[in-house]
GROMACS .gro file of C-alpha atoms in nm:
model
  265
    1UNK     CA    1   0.000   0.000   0.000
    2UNK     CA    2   0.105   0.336  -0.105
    3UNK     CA    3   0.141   0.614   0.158
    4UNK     CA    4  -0.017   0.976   0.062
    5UNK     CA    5   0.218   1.244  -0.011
    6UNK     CA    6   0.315   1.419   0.310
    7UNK     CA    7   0.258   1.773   0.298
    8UNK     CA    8  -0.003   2.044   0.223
    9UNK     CA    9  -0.276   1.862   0.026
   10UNK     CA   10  -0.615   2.008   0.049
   11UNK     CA   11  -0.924   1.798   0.073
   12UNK     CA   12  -1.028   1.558  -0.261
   13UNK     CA   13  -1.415   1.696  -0.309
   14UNK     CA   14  -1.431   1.925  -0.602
   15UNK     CA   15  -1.532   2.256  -0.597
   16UNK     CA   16  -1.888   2.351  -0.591
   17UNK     CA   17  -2.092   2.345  -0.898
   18UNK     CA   18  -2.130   2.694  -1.133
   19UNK     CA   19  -1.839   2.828  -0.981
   20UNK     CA   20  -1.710   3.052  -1.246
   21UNK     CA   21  -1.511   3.339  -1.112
   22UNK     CA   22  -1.222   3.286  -0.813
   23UNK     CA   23  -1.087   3.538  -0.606
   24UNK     CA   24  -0.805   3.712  -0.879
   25UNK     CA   25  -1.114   3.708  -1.107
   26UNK     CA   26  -0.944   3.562  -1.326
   27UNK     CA   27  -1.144   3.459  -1.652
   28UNK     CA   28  -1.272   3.114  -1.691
   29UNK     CA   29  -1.107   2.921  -2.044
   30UNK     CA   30  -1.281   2.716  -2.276
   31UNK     CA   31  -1.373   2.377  -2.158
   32UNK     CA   32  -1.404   2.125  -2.412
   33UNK     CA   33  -1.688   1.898  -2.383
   34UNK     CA   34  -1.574   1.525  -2.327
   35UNK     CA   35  -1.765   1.328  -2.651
   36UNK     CA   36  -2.066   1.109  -2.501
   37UNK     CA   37  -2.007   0.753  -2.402
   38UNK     CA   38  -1.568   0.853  -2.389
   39UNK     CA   39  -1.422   0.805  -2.029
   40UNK     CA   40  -1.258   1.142  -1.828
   41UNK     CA   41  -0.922   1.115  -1.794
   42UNK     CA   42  -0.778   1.281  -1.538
   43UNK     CA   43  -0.452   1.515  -1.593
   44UNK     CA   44  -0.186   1.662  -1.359
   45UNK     CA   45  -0.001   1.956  -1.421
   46UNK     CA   46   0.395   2.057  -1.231
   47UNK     CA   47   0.409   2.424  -1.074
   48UNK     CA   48   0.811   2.478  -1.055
   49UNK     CA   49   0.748   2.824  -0.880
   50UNK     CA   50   0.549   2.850  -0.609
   51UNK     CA   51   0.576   3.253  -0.460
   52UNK     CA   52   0.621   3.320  -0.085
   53UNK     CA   53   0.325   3.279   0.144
   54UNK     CA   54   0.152   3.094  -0.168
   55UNK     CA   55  -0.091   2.829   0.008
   56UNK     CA   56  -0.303   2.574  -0.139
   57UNK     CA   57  -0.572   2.738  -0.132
   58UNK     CA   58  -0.468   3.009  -0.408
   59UNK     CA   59  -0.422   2.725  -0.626
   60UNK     CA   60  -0.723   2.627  -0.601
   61UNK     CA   61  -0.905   2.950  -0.635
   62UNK     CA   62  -0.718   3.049  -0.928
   63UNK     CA   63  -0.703   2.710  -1.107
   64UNK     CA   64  -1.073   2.631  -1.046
   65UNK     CA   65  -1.235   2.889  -1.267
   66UNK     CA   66  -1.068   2.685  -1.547
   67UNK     CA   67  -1.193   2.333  -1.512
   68UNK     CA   68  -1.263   2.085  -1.213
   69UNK     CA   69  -0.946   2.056  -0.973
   70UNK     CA   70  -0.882   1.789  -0.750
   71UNK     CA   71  -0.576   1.702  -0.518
   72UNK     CA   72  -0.334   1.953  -0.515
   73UNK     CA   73   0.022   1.858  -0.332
   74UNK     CA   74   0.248   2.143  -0.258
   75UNK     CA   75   0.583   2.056  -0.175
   76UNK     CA   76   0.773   2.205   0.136
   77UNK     CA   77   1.083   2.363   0.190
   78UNK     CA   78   1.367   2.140   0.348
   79UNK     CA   79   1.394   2.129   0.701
   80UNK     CA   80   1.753   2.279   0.780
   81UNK     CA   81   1.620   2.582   0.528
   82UNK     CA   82   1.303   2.630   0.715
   83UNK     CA   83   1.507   2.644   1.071
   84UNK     CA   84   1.740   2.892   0.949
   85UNK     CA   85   1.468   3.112   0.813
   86UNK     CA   86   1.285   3.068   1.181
   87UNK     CA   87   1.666   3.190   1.300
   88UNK     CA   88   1.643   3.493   1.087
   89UNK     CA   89   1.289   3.619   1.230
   90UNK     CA   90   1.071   3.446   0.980
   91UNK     CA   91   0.780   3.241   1.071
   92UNK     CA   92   0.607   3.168   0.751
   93UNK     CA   93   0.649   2.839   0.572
   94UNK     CA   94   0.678   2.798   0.210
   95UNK     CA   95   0.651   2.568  -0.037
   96UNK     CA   96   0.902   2.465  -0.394
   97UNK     CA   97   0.715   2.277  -0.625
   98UNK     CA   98   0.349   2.171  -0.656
   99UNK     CA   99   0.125   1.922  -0.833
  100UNK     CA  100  -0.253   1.996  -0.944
  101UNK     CA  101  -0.473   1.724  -1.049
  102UNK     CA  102  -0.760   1.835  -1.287
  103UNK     CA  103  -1.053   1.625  -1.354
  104UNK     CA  104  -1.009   1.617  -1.699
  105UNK     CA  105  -0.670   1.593  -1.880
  106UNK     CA  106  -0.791   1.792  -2.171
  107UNK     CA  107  -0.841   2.090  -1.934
  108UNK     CA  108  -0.487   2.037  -1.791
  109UNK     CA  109  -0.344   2.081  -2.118
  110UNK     CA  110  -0.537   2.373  -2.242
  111UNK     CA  111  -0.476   2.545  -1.850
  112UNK     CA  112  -0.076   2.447  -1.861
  113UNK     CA  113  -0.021   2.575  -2.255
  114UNK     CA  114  -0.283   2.911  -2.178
  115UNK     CA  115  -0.100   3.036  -1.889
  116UNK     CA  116   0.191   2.913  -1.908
  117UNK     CA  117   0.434   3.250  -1.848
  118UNK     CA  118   0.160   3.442  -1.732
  119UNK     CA  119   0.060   3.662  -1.425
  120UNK     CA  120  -0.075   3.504  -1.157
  121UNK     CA  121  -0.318   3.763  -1.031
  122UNK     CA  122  -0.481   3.968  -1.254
  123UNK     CA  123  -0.581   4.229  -1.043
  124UNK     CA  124  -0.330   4.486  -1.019
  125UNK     CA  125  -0.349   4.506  -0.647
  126UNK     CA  126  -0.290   4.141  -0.612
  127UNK     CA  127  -0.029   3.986  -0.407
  128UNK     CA  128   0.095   3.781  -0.710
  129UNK     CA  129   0.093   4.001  -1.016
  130UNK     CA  130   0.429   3.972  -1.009
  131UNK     CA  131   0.453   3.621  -1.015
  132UNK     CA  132   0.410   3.446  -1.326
  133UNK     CA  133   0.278   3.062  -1.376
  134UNK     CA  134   0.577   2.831  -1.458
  135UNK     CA  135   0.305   2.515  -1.538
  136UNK     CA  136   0.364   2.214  -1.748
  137UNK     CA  137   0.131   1.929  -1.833
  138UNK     CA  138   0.233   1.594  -1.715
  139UNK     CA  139   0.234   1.331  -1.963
  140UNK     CA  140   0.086   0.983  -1.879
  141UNK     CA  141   0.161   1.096  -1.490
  142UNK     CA  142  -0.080   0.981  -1.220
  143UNK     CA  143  -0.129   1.055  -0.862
  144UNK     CA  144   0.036   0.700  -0.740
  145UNK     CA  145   0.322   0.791  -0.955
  146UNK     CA  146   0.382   1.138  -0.690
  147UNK     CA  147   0.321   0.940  -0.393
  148UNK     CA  148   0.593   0.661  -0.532
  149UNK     CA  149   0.828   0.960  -0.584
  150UNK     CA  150   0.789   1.108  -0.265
  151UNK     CA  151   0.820   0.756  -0.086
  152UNK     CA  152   1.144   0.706  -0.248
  153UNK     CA  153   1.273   1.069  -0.224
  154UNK     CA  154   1.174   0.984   0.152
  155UNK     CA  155   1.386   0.685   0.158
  156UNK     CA  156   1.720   0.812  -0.023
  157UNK     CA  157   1.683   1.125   0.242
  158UNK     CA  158   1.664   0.838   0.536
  159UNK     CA  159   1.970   0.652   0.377
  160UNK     CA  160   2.143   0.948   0.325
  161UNK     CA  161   2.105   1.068   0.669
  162UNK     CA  162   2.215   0.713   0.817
  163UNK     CA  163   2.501   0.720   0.624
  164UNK     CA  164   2.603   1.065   0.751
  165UNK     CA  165   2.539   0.945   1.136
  166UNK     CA  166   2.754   0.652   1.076
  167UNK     CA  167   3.008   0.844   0.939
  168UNK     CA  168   3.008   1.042   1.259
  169UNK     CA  169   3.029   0.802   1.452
  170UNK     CA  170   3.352   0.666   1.286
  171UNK     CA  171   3.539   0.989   1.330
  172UNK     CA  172   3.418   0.984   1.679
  173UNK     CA  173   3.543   0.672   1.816
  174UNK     CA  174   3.839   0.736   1.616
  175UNK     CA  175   3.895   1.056   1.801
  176UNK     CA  176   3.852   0.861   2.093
  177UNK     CA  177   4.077   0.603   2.044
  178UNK     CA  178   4.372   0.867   1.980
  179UNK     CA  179   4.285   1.047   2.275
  180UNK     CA  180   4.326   0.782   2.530
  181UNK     CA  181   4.608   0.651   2.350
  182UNK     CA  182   4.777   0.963   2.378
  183UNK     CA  183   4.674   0.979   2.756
  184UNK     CA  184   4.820   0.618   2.798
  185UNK     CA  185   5.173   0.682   2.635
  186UNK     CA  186   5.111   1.029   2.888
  187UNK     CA  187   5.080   0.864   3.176
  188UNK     CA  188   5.382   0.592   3.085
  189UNK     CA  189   5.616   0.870   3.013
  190UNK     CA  190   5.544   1.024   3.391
  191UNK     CA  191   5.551   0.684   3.563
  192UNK     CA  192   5.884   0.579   3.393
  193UNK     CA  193   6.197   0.760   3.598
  194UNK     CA  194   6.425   1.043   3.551
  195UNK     CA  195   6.773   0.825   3.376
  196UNK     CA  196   6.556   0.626   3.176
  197UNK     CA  197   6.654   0.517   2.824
  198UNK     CA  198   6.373   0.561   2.612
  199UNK     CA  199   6.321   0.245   2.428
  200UNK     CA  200   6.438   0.227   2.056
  201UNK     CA  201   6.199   0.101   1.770
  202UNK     CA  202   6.139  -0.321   1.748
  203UNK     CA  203   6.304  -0.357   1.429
  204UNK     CA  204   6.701  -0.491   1.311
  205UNK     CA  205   6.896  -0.271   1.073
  206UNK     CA  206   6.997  -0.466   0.825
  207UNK     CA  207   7.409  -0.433   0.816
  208UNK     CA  208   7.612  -0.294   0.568
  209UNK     CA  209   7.850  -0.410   0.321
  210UNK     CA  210   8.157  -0.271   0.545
  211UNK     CA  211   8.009  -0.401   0.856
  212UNK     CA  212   7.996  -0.754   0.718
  213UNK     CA  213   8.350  -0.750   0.591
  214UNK     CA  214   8.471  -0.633   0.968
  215UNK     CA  215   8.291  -0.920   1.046
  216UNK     CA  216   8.437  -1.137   0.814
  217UNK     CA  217   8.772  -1.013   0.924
  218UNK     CA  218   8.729  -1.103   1.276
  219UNK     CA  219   8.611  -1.425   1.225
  220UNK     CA  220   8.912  -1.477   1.010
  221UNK     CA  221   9.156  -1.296   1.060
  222UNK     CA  222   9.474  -1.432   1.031
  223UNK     CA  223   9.395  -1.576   0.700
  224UNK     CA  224   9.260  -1.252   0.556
  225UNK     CA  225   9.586  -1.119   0.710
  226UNK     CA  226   9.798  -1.352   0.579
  227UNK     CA  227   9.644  -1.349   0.233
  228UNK     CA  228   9.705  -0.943   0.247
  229UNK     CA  229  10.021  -0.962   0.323
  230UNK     CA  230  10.080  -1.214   0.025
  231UNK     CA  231   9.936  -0.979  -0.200
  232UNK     CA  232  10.133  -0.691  -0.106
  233UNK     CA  233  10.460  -0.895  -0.121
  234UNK     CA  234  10.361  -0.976  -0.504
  235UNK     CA  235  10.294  -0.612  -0.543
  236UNK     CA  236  10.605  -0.489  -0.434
  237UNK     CA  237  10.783  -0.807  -0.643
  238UNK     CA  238  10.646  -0.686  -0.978
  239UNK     CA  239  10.722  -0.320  -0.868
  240UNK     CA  240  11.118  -0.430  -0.822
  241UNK     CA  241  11.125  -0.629  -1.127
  242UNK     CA  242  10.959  -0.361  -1.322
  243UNK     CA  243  11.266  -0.127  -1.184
  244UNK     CA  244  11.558  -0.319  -1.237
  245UNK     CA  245  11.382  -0.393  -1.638
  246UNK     CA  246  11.373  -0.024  -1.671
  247UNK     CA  247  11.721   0.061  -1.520
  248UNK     CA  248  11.895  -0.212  -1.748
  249UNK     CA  249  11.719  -0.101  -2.079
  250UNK     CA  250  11.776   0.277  -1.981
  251UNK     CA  251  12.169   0.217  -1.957
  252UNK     CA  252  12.185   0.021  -2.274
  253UNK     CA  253  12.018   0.323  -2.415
  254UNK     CA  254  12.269   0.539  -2.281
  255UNK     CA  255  12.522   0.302  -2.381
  256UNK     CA  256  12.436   0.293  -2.763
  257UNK     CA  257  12.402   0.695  -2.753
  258UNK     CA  258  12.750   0.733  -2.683
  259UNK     CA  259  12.924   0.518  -2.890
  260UNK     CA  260  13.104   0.706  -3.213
  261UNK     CA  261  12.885   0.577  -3.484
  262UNK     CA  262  12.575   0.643  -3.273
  263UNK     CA  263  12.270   0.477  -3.229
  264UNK     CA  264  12.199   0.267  -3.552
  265UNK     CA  265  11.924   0.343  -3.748
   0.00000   0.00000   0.00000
């Protein structure tokens, strides 16, 4: 079962009978007469602006003149807007949007493309001269169809507003959580004495390359001593060899140069 659109919804009876001029005095459009033996359709037209301190009742009296009107469902401000405005001073509620149900659909049409754009009141003096209509004609919409949109606006606001509570709640006990942790390492770093060490992080640095050779070396020294020492005595073996090579070739050198034929070519 359906629920009813929550909000200001005036009663379902129709106007009463020969009606023909409402309170703007506005005048009353052509009516077309359904064909005999054809069932009445009924038709719903959208108001997207509704003017401040614009009640149901204006609706009713302005859109009556035209044809037979039904429900009519004017939709309210959001809360959170409404308590601000009561901040600021203002006590009157308002409305967004609306929906008008007309008896006949033919009539809907005809009343959303006629004044469409147009003033609201006629009267000069009337609150809503200034206003104009902003109707359009609803296409294969019913009533059920606006109470199954406002059900499931209803629901996404809900879901919405859990979510938004939850997340809340989160950042909360997080906030918590940090607090008494913070309290907790507090209260350890008073209780511990004066010439404590702090305590160093859990973890093992890995070592490096020259740590692990110092290592090496004193696990083995002597050999790594030993083979050092080997190596150097080569090194200094090649250098003397090297020098005597070079001292013998130099003085043959020398030799040649001073000889009285000279060095041969």
């Amino acid at each position: 079962m359906l629920e009813e659109p929550q909000g200001a919804e005036e009663d379902r009876s129709p106007p009463g009978a020969g009606q023909e001029v409402g309170e703007e005095g506005s005048p009353r459009l052509g009516t077309p007469d359904p064909p005999q033996g054809k069932k009445i359709v009924p038709g719903i037209v959208y108001l997207g602006h509704i003017p401040p301190r614009f009640r149901p009742r204006h609706v009713r009296n302005l859109l009556s003149v035209h044809g037979e009107v039904g429900r009519i469902f004017l939709q309210p401000e959001e809360r959170f807007v409404r308590q601000r405005k009561k901040k600021a001073g203002a006590k009157a509620k308002n409305y967004t949007e609306g929906w008008v149900e007309f008896r006949d659909k033919r009539v809907a049409k005809l009343v959303a493309a006629s004044l469409h754009n147009t003033p609201m009141g006629t009267r000069r003096r009337s609150r809503f001269h200034y206003d104009l209509w902003n109707i359009k004609y609803l296409h294969r919409f019913r009533w059920p169809h606006l109470s199954e949109r406002l059900a499931y606006e209803r629901q996404v606001r809900q879901q919405r507003l859990r979510a938004e509570i939850s997340q809340a709640k989160r950042e909360t006990s997080f906030y918590l959580r940090s607090v008494e942790t913070s309290q907790r390492f507090a209260r350890r770093a008073a209780a511990a004495p004066a010439g404590a060490e702090e305590k160093s992080w859990g973890f093992v640095q890995r070592p490096t390359e020259e740590e692990i050779q110092w290592r090496k070396a004193g696990a083995g020294g002597r050999r790594l001593r030993g083979q050092l020492a080997k190596a150097r005595e080569i090194q200094l073996k090649s250098q003397t060899s090297r020098s005597l090579l070079a001292k013998i070739f130099n003085a043959a050198d020398a030799a040649s140069e001073e000889a009285p034929g000279g060095p041969d070519l």
